[in-house]
Coordinates of C-alpha atoms in Angstrom, one line a residue:
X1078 CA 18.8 -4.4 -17.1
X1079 CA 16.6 -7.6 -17.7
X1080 CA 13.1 -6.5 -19.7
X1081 CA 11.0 -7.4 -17.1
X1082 CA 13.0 -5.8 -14.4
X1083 CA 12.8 -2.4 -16.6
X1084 CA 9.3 -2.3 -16.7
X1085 CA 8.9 -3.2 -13.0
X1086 CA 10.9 -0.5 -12.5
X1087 CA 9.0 2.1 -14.8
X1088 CA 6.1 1.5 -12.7
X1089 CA 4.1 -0.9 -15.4
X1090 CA 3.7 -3.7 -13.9
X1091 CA 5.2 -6.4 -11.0
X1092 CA 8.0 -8.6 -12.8
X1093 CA 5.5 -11.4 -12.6
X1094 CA 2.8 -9.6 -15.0
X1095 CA 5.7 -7.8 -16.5
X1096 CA 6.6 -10.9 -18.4
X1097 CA 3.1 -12.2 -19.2
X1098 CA 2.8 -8.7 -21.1
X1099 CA 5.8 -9.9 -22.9
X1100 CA 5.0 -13.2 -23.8
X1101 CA 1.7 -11.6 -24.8
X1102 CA 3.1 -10.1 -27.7
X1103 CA 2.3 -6.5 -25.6
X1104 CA 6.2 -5.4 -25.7
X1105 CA 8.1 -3.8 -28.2
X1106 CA 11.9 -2.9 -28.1
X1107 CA 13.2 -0.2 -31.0
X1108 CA 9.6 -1.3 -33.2
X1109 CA 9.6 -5.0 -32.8
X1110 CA 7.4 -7.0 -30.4
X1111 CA 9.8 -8.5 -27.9
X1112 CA 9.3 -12.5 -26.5
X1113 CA 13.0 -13.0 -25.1
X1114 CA 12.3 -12.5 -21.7
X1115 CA 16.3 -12.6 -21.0
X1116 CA 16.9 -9.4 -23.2
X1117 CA 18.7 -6.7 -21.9
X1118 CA 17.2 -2.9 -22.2
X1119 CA 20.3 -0.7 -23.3
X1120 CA 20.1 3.0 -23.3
X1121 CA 18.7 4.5 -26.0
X1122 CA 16.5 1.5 -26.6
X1123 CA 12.9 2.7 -27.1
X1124 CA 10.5 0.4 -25.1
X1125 CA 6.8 0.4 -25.7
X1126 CA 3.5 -1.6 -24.3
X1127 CA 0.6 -1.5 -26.6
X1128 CA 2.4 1.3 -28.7
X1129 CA 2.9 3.7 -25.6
X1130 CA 6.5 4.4 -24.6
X1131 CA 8.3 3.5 -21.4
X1132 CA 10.5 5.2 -19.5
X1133 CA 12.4 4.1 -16.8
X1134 CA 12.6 6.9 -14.6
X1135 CA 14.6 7.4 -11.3
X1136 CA 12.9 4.8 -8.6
X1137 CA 11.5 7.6 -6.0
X1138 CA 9.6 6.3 -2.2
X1139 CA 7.1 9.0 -0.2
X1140 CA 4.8 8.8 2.5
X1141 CA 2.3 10.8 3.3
X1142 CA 0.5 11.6 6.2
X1143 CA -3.5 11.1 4.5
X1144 CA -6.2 13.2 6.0
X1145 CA -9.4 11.8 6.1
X1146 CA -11.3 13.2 2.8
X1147 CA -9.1 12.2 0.0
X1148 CA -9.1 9.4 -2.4
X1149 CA -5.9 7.4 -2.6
X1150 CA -5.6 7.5 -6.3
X1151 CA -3.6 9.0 -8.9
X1152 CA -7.2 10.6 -10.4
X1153 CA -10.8 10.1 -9.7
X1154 CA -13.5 10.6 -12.3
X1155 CA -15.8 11.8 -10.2
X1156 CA -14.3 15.1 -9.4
X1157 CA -13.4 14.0 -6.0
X1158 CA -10.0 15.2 -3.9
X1159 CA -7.2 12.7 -4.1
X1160 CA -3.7 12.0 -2.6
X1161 CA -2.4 13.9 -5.0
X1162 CA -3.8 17.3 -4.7
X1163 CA -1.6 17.1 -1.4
X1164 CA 1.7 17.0 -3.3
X1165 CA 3.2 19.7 -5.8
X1166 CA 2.1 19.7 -8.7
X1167 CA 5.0 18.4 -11.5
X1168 CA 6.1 15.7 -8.8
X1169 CA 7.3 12.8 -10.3
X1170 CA 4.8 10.6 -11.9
X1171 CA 4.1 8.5 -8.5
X1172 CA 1.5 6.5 -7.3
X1173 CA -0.1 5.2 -4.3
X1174 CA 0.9 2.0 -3.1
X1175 CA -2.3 0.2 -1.7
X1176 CA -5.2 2.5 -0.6
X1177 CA -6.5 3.8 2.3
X1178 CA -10.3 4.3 2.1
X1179 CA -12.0 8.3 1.8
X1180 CA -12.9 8.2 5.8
X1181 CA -9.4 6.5 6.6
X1182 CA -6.6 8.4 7.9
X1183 CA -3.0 7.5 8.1
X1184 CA 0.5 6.5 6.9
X1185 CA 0.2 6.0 3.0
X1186 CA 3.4 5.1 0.6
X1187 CA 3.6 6.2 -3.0
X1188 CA 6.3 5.6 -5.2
X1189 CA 6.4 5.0 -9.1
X1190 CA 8.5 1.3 -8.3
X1191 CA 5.8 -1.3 -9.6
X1192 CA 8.3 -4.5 -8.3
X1193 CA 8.5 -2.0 -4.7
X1194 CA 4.5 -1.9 -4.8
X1195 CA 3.8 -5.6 -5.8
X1196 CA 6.7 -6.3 -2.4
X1197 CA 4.7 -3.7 -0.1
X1198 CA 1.1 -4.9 -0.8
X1199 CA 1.0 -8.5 -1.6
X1200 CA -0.5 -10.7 1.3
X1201 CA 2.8 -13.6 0.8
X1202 CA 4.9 -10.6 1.4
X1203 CA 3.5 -10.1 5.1
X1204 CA 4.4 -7.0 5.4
X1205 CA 2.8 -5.7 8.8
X1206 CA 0.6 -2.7 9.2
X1207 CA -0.9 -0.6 12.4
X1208 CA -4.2 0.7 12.8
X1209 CA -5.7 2.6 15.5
X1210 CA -9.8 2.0 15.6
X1211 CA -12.0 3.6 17.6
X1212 CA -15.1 1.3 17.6
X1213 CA -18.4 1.3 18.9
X1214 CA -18.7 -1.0 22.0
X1215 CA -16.6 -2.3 24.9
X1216 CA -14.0 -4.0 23.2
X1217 CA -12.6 -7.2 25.7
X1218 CA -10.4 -10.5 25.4
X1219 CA -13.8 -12.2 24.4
X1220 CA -15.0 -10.6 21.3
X1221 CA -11.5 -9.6 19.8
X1222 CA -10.4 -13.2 20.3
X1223 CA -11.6 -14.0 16.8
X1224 CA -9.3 -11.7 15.1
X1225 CA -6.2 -13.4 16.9
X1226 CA -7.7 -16.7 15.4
X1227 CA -7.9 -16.0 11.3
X1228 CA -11.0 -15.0 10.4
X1229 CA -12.5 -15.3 6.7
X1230 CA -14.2 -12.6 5.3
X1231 CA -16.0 -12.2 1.6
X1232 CA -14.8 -15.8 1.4
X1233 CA -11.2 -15.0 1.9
X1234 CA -9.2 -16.4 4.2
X1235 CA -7.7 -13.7 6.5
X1236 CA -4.3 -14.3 8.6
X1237 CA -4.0 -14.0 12.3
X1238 CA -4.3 -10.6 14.0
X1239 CA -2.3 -8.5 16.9
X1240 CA -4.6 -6.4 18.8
X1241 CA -4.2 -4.2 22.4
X1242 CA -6.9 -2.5 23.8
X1243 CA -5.6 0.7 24.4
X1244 CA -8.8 2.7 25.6
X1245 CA -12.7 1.9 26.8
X1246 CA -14.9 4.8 27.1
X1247 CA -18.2 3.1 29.3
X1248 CA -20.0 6.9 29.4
X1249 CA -19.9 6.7 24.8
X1250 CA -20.0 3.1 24.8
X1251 CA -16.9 3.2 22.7
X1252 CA -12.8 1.4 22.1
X1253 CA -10.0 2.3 21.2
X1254 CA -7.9 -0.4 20.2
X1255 CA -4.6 -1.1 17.9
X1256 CA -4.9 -3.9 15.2
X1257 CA -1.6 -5.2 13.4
X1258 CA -2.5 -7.6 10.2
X1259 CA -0.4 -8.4 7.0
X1260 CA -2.5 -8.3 4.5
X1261 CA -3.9 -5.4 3.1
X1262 CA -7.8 -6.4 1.3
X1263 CA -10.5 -4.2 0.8
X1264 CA -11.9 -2.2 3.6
X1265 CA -10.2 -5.3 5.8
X1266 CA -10.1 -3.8 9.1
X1267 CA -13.8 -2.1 9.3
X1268 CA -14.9 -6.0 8.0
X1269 CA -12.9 -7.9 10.7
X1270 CA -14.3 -5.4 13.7
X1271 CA -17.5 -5.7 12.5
X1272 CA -17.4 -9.2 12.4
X1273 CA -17.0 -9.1 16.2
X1274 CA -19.7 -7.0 16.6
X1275 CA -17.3 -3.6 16.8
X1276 CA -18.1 -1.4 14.2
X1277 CA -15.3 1.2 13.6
X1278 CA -16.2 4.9 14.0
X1279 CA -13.1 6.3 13.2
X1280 CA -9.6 4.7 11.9
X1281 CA -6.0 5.7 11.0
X1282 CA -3.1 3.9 9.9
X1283 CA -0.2 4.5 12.2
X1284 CA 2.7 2.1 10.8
X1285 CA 3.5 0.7 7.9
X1286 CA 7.0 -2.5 8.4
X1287 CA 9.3 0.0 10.5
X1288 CA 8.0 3.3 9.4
X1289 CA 5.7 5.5 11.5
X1290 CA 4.0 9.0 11.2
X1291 CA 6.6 10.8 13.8
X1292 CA 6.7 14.1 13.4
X1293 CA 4.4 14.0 10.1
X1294 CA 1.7 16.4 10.0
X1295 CA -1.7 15.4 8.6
X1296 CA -1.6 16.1 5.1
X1297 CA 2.3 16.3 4.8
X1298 CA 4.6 14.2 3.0
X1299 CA 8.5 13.5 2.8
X1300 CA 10.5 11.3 1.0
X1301 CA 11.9 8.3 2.2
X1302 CA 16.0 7.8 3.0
X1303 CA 17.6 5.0 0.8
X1304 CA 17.7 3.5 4.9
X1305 CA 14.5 3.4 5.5
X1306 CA 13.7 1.6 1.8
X1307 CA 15.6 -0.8 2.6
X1308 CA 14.0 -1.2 5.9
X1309 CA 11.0 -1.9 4.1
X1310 CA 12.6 -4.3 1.9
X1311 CA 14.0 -6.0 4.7
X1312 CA 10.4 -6.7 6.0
X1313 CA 9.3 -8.7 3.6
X1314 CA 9.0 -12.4 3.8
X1315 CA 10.4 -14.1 0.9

């Protein structure tokens, strides 16, 4: 297996950043720093990036139905509950791929595939995701027209959106209404309704490509068939 491809693999880093570690001068094979990007891991070599080993464990895919109150992160220094508390512990090393914020509920992936992660999040990739939003305000053609438009938002440029209104709720002055994007930026969904004038009250992620939360309990998980992987795979633009 190609260098970069084994550290992709090991979770280090996308094959893109895998070889700038290399050319770096970051990446040793068997105690000598490796440049030869074409080199070919063997077993029994011992692969190291700044002087910590590598391993290139068995590429393993979850999701996870997130409750709202949990940090999507491996650890939080704060002391605060994470996506991992929700999984056994001595579960492969895995990670989440993306985030969903502490008040966001919802279809999360984790896996310990770096290349996988770089594929699922990266805006060229285009890799759809559903929200449900309950937002403040009666949501119409008129206001949500923006989001079908592009928008840009912290100075990024954000693709066009799907929406349906699936709810209005005159008596709370409240929406419920389904948003599909492809991009995946920070706290991107609560910016783009508040930019309409919709702030969200309450959101979940409900599909991620082809996968959705059927028959997933909140705060349950499951791993993912070799299928539905490739499903995923076969999502992405190239």
């Amino acid at each position: 297996m190609r260098i970069n491809k084994f550290l992709a693999h090991a979770g280090v880093a996308s094959r893109r950043k895998a070889e700038e570690l290399i050319l770096s001068g970051k990446v040793s094979v068997n105690n000598v720093i490796m440049t030869n990007l074409a080199y070919q891991v063997e077993a029994g070599d011992r692969v190291e990036v700044n002087g910590v080993a590598v391993y290139n464990e068995e590429s393993v895919y979850y999701m996870l139905n997130k409750p709202r109150g949990y940090i999507s992160s491996s650890s939080d220094d704060k002391g605060r509950q994470t996506v991992m508390d929700l999984l056994p512990k001595g579960k492969e090393r895995i990670y989440p791929v993306g985030r969903l914020d502490w008040d966001t509920s919802g279809l999360l992936l984790l896996t310990n595939d770096g290349e996988f992660t770089n594929m699922m999040t990266h805006p060229r990739h285009g890799v759809e995701k559903v929200y449900i939003a309950k937002v403040e305000g009666q949501a119409n053609k008129e206001n949500l027209r923006p989001l079908t438009l592009g928008m840009t938002i912290d100075g990024k440029k954000i693709s066009p959106a799907r929406y349906e209104i699936m709810r209005q709720d005159k008596v709370k002055n409240s929406s419920l209404v389904s948003l599909t994007i492809h991009e995946g930026q920070n706290h991107q969904v609560k910016k783009m309704f508040a930019a309409v004038g919709l702030p969200v009250q309450k959101l979940s992620r409900v599909q991620y490509g082809p996968l959705n939360l059927e028959g997933l309990a909140p705060g349950r998980y499951r791993r993912l068939s070799k299928k539905e992987v490739s499903q995923l795979m076969n999502a992405v633009k190239q």
